[in-house]
Coordinates of C-alpha atoms and ligand atoms in Angstrom, one line a residue:
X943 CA 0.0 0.0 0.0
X944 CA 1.0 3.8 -0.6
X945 CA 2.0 5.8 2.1
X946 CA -0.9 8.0 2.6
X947 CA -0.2 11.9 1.4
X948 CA 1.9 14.4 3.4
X949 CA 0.1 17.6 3.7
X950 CA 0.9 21.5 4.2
X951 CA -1.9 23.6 4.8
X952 CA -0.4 27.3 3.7
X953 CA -2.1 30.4 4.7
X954 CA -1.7 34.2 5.5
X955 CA -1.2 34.4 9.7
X956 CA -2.9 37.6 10.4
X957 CA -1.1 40.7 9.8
X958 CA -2.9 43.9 10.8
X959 CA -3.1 46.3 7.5
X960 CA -6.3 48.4 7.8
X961 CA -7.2 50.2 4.5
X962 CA -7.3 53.7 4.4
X963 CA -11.5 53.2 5.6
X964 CA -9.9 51.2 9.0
X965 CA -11.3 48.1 6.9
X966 CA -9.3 44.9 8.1
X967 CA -8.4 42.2 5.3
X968 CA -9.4 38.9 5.8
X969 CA -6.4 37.2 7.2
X970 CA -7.4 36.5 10.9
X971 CA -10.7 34.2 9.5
X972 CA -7.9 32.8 7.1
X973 CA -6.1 31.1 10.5
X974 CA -9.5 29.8 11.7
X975 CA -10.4 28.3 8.2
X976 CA -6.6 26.8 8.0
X977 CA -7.2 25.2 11.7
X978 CA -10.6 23.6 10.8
X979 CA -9.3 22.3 7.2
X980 CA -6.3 20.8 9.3
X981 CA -8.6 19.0 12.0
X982 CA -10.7 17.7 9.0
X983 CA -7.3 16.8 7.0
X984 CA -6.0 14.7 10.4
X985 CA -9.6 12.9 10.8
X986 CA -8.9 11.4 7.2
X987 CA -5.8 9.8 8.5
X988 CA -3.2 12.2 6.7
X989 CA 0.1 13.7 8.1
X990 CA -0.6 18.0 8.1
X991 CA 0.8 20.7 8.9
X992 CA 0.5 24.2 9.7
X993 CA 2.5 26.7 7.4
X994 CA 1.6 30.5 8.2
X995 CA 3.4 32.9 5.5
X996 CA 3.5 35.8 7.8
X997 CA 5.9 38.7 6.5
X998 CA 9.4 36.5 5.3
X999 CA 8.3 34.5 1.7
X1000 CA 12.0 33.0 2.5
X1001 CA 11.6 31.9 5.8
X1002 CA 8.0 30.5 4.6
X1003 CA 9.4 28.8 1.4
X1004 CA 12.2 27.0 3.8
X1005 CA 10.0 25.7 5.6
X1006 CA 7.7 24.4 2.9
X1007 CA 10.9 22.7 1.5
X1008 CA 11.9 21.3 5.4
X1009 CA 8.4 19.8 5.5
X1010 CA 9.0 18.1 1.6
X1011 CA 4.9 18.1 1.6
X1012 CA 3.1 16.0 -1.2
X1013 CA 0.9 18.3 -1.9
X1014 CA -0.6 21.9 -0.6
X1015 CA -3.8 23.3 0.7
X1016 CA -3.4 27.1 -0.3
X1017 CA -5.5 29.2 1.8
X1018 CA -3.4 31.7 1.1
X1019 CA -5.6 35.0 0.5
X1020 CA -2.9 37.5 -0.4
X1021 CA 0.7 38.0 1.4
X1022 CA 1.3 41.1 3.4
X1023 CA -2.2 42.0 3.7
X1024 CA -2.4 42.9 0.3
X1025 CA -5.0 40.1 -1.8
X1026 CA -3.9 41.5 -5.0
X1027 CA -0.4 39.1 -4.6
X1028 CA -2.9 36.2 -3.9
X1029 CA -2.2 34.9 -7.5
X1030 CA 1.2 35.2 -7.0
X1031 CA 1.4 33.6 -4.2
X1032 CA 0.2 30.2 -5.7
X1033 CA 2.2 31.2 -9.2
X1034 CA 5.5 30.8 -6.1
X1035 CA 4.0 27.2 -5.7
X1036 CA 3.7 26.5 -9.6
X1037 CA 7.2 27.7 -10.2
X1038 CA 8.9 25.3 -7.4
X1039 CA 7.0 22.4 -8.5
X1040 CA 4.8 21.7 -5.6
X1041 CA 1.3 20.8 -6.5
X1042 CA -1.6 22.1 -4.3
X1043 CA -5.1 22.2 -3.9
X1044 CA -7.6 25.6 -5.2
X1045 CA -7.1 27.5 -8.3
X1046 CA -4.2 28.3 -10.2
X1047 CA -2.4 31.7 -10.1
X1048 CA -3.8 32.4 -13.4
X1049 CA -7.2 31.9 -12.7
X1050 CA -6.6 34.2 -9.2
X1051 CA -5.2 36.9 -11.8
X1052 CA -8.2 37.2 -13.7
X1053 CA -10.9 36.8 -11.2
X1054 CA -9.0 39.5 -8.9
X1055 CA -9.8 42.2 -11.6
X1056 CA -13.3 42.5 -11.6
X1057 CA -13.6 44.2 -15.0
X1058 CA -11.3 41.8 -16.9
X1059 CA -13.1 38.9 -15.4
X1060 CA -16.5 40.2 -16.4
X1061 CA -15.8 41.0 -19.8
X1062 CA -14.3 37.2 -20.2
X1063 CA -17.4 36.1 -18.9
X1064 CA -19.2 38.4 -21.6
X1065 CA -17.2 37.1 -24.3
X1066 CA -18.5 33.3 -23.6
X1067 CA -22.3 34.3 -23.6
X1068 CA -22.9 34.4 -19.8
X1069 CA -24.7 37.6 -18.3
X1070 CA -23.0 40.2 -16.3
X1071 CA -24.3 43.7 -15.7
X1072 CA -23.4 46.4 -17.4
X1073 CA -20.2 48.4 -16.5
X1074 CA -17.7 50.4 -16.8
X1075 CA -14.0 51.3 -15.2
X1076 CA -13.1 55.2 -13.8
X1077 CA -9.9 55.9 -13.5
X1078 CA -10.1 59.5 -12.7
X1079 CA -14.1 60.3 -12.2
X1080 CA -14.3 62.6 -14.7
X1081 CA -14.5 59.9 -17.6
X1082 CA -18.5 60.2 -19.0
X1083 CA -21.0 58.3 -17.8
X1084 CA -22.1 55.5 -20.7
X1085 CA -24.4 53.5 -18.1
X1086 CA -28.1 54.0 -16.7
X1087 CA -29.0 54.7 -12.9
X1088 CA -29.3 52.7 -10.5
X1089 CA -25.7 52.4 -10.2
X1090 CA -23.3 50.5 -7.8
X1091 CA -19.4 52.0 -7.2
X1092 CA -17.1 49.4 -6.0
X1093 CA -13.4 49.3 -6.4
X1094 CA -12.4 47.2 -8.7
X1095 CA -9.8 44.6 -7.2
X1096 CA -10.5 44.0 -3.8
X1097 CA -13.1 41.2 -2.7
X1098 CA -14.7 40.8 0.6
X1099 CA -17.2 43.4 0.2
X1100 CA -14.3 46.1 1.0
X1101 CA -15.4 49.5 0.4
X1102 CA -19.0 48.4 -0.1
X1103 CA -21.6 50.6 1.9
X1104 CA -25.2 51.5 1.2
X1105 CA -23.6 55.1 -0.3
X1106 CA -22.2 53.0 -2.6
X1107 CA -25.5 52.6 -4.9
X1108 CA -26.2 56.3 -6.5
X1109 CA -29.1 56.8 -8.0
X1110 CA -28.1 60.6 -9.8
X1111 CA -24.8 62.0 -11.3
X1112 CA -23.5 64.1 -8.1
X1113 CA -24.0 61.2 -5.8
X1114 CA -22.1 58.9 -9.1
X1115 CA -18.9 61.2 -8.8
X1116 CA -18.7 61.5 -4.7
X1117 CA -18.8 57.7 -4.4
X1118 CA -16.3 57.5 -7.6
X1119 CA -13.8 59.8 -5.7
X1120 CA -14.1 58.6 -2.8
X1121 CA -13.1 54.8 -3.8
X1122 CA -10.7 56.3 -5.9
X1123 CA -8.7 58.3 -2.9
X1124 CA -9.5 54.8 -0.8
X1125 CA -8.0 52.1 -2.8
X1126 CA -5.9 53.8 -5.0
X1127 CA -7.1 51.7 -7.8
X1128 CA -9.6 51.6 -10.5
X1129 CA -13.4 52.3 -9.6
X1130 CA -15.8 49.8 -11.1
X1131 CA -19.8 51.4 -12.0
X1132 CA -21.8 48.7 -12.8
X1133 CA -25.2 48.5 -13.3
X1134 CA -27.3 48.3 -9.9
X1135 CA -29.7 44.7 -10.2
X1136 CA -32.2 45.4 -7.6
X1137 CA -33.3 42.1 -6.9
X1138 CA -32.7 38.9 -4.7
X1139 CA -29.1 37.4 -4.5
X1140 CA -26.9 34.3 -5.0
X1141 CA -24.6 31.8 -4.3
X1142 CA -24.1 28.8 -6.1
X1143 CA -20.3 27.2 -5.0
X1144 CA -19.3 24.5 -7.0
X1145 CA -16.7 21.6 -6.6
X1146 CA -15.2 19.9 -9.3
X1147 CA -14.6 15.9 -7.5
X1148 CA -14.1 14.2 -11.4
X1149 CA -16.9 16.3 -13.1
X1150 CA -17.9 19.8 -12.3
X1151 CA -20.5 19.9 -9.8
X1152 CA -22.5 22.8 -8.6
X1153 CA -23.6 22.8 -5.5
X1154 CA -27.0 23.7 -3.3
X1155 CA -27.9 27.2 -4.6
X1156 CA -28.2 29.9 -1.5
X1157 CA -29.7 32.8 -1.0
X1158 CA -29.3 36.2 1.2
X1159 CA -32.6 36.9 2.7
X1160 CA -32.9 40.6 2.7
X1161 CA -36.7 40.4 3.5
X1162 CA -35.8 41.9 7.0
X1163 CA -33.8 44.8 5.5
X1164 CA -35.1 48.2 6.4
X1165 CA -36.9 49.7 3.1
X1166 CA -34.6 53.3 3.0
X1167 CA -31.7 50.5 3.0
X1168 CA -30.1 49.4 -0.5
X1169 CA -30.5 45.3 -0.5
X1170 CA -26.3 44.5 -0.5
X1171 CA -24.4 42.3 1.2
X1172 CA -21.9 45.3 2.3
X1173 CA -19.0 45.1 4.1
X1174 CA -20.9 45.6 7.4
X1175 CA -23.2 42.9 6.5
X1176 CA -20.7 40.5 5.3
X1177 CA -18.1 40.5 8.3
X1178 CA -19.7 42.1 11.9
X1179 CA -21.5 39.6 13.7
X1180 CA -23.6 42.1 15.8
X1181 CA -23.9 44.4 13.5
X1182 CA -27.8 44.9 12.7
X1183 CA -26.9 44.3 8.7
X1184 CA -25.3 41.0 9.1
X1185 CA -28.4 39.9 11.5
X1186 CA -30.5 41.1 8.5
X1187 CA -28.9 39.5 5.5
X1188 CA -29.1 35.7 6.4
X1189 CA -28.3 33.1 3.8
X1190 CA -30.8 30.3 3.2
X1191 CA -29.5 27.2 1.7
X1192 CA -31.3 25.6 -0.5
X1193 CA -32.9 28.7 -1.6
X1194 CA -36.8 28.6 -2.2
X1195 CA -37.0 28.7 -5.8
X1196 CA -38.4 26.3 -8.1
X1197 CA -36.1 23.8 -9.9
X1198 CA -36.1 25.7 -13.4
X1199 CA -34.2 28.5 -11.5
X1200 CA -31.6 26.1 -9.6
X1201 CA -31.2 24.0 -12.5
X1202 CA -30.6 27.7 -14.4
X1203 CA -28.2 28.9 -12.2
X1204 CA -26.7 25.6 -10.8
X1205 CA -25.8 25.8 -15.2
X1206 CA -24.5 29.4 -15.4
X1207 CA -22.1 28.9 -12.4
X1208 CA -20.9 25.5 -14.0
X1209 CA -20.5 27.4 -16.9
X1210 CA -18.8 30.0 -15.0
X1211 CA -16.6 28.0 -13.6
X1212 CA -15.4 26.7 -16.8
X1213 CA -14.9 29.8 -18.6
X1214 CA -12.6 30.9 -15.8
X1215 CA -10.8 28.3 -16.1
X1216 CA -11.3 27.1 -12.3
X1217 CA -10.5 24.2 -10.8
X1218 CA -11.4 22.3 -7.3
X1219 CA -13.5 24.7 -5.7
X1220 CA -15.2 28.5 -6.8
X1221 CA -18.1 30.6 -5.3
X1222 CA -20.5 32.5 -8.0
X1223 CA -22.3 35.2 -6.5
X1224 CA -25.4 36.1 -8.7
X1225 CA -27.9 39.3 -8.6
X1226 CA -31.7 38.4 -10.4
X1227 CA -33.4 41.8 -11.8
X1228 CA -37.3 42.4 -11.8
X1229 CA -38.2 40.5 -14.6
X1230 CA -36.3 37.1 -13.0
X1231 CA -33.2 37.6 -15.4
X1232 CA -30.1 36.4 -13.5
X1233 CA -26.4 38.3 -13.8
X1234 CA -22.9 36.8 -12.2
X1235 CA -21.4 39.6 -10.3
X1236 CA -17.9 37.9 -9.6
X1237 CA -16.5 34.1 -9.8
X1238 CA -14.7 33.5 -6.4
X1239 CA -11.8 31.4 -7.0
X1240 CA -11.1 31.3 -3.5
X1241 CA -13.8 32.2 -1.4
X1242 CA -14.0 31.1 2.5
X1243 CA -14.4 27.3 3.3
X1244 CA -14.3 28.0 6.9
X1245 CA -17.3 25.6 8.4
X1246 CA -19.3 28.5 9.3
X1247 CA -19.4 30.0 5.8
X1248 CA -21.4 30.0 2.7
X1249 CA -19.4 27.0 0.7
X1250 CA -19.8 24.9 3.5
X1251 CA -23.3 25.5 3.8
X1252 CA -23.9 24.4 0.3
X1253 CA -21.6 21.1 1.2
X1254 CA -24.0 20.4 4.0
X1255 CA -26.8 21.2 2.1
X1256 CA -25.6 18.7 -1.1
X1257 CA -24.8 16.0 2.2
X1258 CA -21.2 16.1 1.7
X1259 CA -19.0 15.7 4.9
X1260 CA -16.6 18.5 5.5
X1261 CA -13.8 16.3 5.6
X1262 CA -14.7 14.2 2.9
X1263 CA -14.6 17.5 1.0
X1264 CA -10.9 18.1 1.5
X1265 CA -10.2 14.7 1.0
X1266 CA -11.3 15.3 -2.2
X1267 CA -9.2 18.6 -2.8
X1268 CA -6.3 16.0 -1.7
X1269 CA -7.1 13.6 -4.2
X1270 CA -7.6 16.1 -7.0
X1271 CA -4.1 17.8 -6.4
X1272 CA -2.5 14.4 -5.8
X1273 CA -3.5 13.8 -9.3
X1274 CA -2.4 17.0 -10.9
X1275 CA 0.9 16.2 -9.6
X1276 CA 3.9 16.4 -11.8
X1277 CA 7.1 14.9 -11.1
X1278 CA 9.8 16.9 -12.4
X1279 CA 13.4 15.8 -14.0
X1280 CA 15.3 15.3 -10.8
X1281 CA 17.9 17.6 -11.5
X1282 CA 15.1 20.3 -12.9
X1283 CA 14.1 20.1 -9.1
X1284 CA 17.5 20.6 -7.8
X1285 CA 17.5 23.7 -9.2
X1286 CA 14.4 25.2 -7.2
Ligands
ADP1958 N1 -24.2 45.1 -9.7 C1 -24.7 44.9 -8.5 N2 -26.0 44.9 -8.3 C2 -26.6 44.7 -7.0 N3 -25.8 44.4 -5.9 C3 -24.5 44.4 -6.1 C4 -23.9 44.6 -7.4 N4 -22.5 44.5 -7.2 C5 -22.3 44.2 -5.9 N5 -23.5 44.1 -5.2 C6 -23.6 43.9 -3.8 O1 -22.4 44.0 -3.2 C7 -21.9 42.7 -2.7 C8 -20.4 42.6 -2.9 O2 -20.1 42.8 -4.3 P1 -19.2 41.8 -5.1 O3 -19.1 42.3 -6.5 O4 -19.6 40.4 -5.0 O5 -17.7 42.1 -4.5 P2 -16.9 41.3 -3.4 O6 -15.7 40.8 -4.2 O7 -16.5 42.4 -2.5 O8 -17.7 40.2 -2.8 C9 -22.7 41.7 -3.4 O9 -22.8 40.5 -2.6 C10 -24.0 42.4 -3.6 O10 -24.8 42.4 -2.4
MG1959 MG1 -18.9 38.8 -3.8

């Protein structure tokens, strides 16, 4: 018999880096997710380990090559606080040979822009809302109100606050600035869908397989509010807009609707060229038309989170899920000309 795998579970130890808004990046759920993956990866029967990358890549990466793991789980959000390195973070792992599971770098690239990843999306048929990029926020206005500002590389609903959908040209341009002199990066518009929301995570174990579609349950959302899952709402416990935002999963709809979005975010999921795991987030306008708002190639798989929700939901273990992961990377695995290895 095979030994069984040797695994490192990699992620970003928390590292306080507010943004210029006193937001705080995701890193200190990151070290909760990475210690529930590992009790889940030990109850299979594995060898794991803890890796944090905290501020040395070196010291991290000498580690990694100590250890001599057989394969990766990259939690790895982002390094220094910053998720915009996320993908190169696991482009590090490509170039040293070390196979691990979650997407690869490229697919982290693309998703990470917002703008980029929508157009791809656009180009393969699947609907997105309309949008546009400001660099400056004086470019003209090609798109109808309602509106939503958002900046356009960050995830984790940063910088996403009920000011944030303008419904008239002076309120446009505040919000525009304002992201602009936040994030120092470029300010996505996009067309507001005022309508109910969605998750649909998906798991490729052979084929790709969507999983239980959820939904946020704004019902309980004061009327003056806009119906977003803001930063607020997405991340403070106690705060009145998380208690009002709760996801159901399986949403109440009817199976066309699952079976139509279960099929976009497969689609989705292809066309971004994901692999093991994604999260697409979904808005449905008026007339029941569904738009993707972002593919998350590496969205939170702590147990109290959406994606394992929709695991529960479909009746698959939490364990069994990373065993899985495990299996899949185990089976991407390359092994390099020996002395190509030396050389890393
Ligand atoms: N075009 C839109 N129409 C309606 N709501 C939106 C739109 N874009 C974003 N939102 C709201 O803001 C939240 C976060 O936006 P999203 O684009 O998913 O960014 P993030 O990467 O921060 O999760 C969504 O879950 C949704 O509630
Ligand atoms: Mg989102």
């Amino acid at each position: 018999m095979k030994p069984a795998p040797a695994i490192a579970i990699v992620y970003n130890a928390y590292e306080p880096r507010p943004t210029a808004t006193g937001e705080r990046l995701s890193e200190e759920s990151v070290a909760e997710m990475a210690q529930q993956a590992h009790e889940a990866v030990r109850s299979l029967g594995l060898g794991v380990t803890l890796v944090p990358l905290q501020r040395s890549l070196l010291n991290f990466l000498g580690r990694v090559k100590e250890l001599a793991p057989d394969a990766l789980i990259n939690l790895c959000e982002g390094f220094c606080g910053r998720p915009q390195w996320e993908s190169n973070v696991a482009g590090i792992f490509e170039l040293l040979g070390l196979t691990f599971t979650g997407n690869a770098s490229k697919t982290l690239a693309i998703c990470q822009d917002k703008f980029k990843a929508k157009a791809v999306l656009r180009a393969a048929g699947l609907p997105t809302a309309p949008a546009q990029v400001m660099l400056t926020g004086d470019e003209p206005l090609e798109l109808r109100f309602p509106l939503i500002v958002k900046p356009n590389n960050e995830d984790a609903s940063l910088g996403i606050y009920p000011e944030s959908v303008v419904r008239d040209e002076e309120a446009l341009r505040r919000q525009v600035r304002r992201c602009l002199d936040n994030y120092k990066q470029p300010v996505l518009v996009e067309g507001f869908i005022d309508g109910r929301e969605f998750n649909v995570s998906v798991m490729e174990n052979g084929t790709v397989t969507p999983l239980p579609v959820s939904e946020i349950d704004f019902s309980a959302m004061p009327k003056d509010m806009p119906r977003i899952l803001g930063y607020e709402a997405k991340w403070f416990e106690d705060n009145p807009l998380y208690q009002k935002t709760p996801p159901v999963c399986p949403a109440p709809i009817d199976d066309e609707m699952r079976v139509r979005l279960q099929g976009l975010a497969a689609a989705a999921f292809r066309t971004m060229g994901c692999r093991d795991y994604a999260r697409v987030d979904f808005r449905m306008d008026a007339k029941g038309r569904p738009f993707i708002l972002e593919v998350n190639p590496n969205p939170d798989i702590s147990t109290n989170a959406g994606y394992a929700r929709a695991l529960k939901a479909a009746g698959i273990e939490y364990a069994a899920f990373w065993g899985t992961m495990v299996r899949n990377a185990m089976e991407r695995r390359v092994v390099h000309d020996p002395a190509d290895a030396g050389a890393r």
